[in-house]
Tab-separated table of C-alpha atoms in Angstrom:
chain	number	residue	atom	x	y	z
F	1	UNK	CA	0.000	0.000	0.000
F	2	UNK	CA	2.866	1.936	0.922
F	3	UNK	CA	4.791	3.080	-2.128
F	4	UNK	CA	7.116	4.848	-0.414
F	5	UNK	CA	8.182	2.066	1.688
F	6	UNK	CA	9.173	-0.442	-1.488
F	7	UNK	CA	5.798	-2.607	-0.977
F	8	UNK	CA	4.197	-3.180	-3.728
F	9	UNK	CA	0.661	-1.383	-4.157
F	10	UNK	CA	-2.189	-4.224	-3.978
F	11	UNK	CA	-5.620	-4.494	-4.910
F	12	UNK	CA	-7.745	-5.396	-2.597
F	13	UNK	CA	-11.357	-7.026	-3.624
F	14	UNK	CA	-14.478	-6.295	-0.996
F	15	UNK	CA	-17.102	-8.317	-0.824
F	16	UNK	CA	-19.148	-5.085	0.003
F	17	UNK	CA	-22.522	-5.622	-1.977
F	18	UNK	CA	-21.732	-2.625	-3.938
F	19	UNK	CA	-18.089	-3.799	-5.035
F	20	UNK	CA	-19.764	-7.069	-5.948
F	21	UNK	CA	-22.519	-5.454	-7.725
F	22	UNK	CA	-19.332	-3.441	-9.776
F	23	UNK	CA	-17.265	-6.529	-10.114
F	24	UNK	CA	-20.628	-8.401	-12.047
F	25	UNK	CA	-20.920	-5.373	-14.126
F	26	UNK	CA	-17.576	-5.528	-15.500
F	27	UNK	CA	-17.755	-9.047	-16.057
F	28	UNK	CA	-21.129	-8.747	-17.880
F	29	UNK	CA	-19.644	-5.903	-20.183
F	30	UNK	CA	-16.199	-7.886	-21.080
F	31	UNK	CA	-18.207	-10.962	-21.609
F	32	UNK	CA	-20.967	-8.439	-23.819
F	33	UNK	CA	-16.880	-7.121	-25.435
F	34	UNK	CA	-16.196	-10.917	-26.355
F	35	UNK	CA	-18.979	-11.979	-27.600
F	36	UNK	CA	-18.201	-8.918	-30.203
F	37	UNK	CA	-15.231	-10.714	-31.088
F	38	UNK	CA	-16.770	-14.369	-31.480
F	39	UNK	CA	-17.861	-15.167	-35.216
F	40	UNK	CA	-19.933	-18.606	-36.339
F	41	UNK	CA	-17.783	-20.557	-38.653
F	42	UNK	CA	-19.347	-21.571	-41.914
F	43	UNK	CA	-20.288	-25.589	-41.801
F	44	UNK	CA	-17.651	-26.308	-44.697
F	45	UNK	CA	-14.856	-24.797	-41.940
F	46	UNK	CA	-16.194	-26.905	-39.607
F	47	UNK	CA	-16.155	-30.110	-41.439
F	48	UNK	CA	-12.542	-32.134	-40.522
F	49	UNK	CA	-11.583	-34.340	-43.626
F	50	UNK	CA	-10.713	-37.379	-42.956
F	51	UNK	CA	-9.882	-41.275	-45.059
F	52	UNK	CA	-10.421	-44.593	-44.198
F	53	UNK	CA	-6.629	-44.677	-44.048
F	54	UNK	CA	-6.515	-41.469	-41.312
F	55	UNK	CA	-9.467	-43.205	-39.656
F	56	UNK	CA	-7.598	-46.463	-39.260
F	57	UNK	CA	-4.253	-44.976	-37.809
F	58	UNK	CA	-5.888	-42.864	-35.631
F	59	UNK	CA	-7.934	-45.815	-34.309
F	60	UNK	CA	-4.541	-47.713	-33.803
F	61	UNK	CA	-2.776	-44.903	-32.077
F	62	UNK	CA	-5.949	-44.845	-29.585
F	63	UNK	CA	-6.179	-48.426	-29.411
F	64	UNK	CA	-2.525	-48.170	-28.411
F	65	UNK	CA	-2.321	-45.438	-26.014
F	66	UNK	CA	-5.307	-46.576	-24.180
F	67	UNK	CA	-4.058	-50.178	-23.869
F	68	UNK	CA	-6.738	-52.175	-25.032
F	69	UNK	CA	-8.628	-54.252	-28.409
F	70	UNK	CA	-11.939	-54.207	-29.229
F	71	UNK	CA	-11.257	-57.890	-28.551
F	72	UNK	CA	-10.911	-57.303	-25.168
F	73	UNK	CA	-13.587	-54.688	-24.563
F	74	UNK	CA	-16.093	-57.014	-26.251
F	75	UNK	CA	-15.253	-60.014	-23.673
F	76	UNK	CA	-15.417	-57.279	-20.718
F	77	UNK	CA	-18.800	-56.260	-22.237
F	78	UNK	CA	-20.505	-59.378	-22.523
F	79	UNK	CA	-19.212	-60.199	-18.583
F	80	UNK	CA	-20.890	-56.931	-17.511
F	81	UNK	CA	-23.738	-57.328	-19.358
F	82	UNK	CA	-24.715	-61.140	-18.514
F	83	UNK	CA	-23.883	-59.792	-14.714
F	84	UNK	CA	-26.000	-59.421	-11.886
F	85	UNK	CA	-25.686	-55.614	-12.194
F	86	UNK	CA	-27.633	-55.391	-15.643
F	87	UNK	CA	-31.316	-57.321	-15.280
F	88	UNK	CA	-33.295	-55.268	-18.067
F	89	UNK	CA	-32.898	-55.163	-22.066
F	90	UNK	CA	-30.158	-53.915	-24.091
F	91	UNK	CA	-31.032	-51.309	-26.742
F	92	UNK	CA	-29.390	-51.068	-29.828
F	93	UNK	CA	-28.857	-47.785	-31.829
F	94	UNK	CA	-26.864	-47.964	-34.955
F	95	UNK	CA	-25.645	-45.084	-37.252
F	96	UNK	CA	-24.336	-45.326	-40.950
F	97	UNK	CA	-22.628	-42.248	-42.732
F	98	UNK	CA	-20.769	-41.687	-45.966
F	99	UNK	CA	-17.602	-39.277	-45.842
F	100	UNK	CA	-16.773	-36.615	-48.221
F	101	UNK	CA	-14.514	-39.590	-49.912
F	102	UNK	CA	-17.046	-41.492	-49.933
F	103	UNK	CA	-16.529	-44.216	-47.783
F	104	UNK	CA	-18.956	-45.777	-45.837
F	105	UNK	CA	-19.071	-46.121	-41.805
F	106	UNK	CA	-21.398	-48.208	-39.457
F	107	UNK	CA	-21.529	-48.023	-36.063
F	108	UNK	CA	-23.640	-49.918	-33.560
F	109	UNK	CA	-23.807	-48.581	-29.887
F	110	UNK	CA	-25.183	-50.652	-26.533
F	111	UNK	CA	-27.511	-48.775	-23.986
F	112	UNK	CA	-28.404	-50.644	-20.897
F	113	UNK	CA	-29.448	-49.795	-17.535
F	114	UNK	CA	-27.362	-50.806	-14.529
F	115	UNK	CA	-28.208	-51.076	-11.026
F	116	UNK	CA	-25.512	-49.760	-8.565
F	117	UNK	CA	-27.346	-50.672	-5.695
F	118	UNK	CA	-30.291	-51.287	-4.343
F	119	UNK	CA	-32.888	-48.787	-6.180
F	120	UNK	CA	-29.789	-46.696	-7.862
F	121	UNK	CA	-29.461	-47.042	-11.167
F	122	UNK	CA	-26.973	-45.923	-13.913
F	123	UNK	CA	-27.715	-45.190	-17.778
F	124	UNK	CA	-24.583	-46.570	-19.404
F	125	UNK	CA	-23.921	-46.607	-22.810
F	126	UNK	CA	-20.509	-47.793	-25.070
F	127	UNK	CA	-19.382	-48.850	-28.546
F	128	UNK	CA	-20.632	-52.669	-29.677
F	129	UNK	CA	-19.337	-52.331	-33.497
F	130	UNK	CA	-17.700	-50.432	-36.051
F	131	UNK	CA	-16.792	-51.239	-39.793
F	132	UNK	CA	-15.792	-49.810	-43.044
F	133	UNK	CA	-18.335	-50.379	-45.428
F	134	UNK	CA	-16.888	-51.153	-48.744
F	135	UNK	CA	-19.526	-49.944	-51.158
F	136	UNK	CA	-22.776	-48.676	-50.861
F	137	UNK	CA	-24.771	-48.975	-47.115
F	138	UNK	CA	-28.671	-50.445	-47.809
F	139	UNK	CA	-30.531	-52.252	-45.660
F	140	UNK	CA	-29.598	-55.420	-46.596
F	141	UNK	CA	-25.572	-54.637	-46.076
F	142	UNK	CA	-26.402	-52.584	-43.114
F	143	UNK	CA	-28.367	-55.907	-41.809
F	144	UNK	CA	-25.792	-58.369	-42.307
F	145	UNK	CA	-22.822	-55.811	-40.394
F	146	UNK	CA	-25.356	-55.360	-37.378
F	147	UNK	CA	-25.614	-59.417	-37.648
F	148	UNK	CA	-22.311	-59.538	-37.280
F	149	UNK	CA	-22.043	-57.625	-33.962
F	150	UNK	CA	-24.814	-58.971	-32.359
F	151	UNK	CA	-24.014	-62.580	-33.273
């Protein structure tokens, strides 16, 4: 406070009601100053591009870092879900999607309900399958890959 004295000058913050009601002000206007500043990106410069070839290294480098194969979360899976944790259904939602290269993608996800404990319950949710599709996705190819998983 002293100047004089070498000590630094410091700002002190009150939590008087009407410093509080100045320190919200100030936040409101540099929040009101940013928002000048933000713009919305066009969908194109949102859009990443990406190959069945960057998909499949990126996949390995996760795979990798993360320690684990599908293998192995599969066999987890089916110990959880046959467990005395999970009594209701599985639901299956499944998602297909060409990329600007046009290759194909199908995925297949597993929701569930677990109990925790008694009368405490959980909404979990994780990855069952997910392929390459080769050529075009109808129903009948997009049958036979959700076969495939489920089987």
């Amino acid at each position: 406070k002293n100047t004089e004295s070498g000590h630094k000058k410091t700002a002190l913050i009150q939590n008087l009601p009407g410093d509080i009601k100045k320190c919200k002000v100030d936040a409101e206007h540099m929040t009101q100053t940013l928002d000048l500043d933000l713009k919305e990106k066009k969908l194109k410069e949102q859009a990443i591009k990406y190959t069945h070839k960057e998909f499949h290294r990126a996949a390995i480098e996760w795979f990798v870092a993360t320690d684990q194969s599908f293998k192995t979360h599969l066999k987890n899976l089916k110990v959880e879900l046959n467990g005395p944790k999970v009594s209701g259904k599985i639901s299956l939602t499944c998602d297909a999607w060409q990329a600007e290269n046009t290759d194909g993608y199908f995925a297949v996800t597993g929701h569930w309900i677990e109990e925790t404990a008694p009368m405490q319950w959980k909404l979990k949710s994780t990855l069952v399958g997910f392929t390459w599709l080769c050529n075009a996705h109808n129903g009948e190819q997009l049958g036979q890959a959700l076969f495939k998983f489920i089987d």
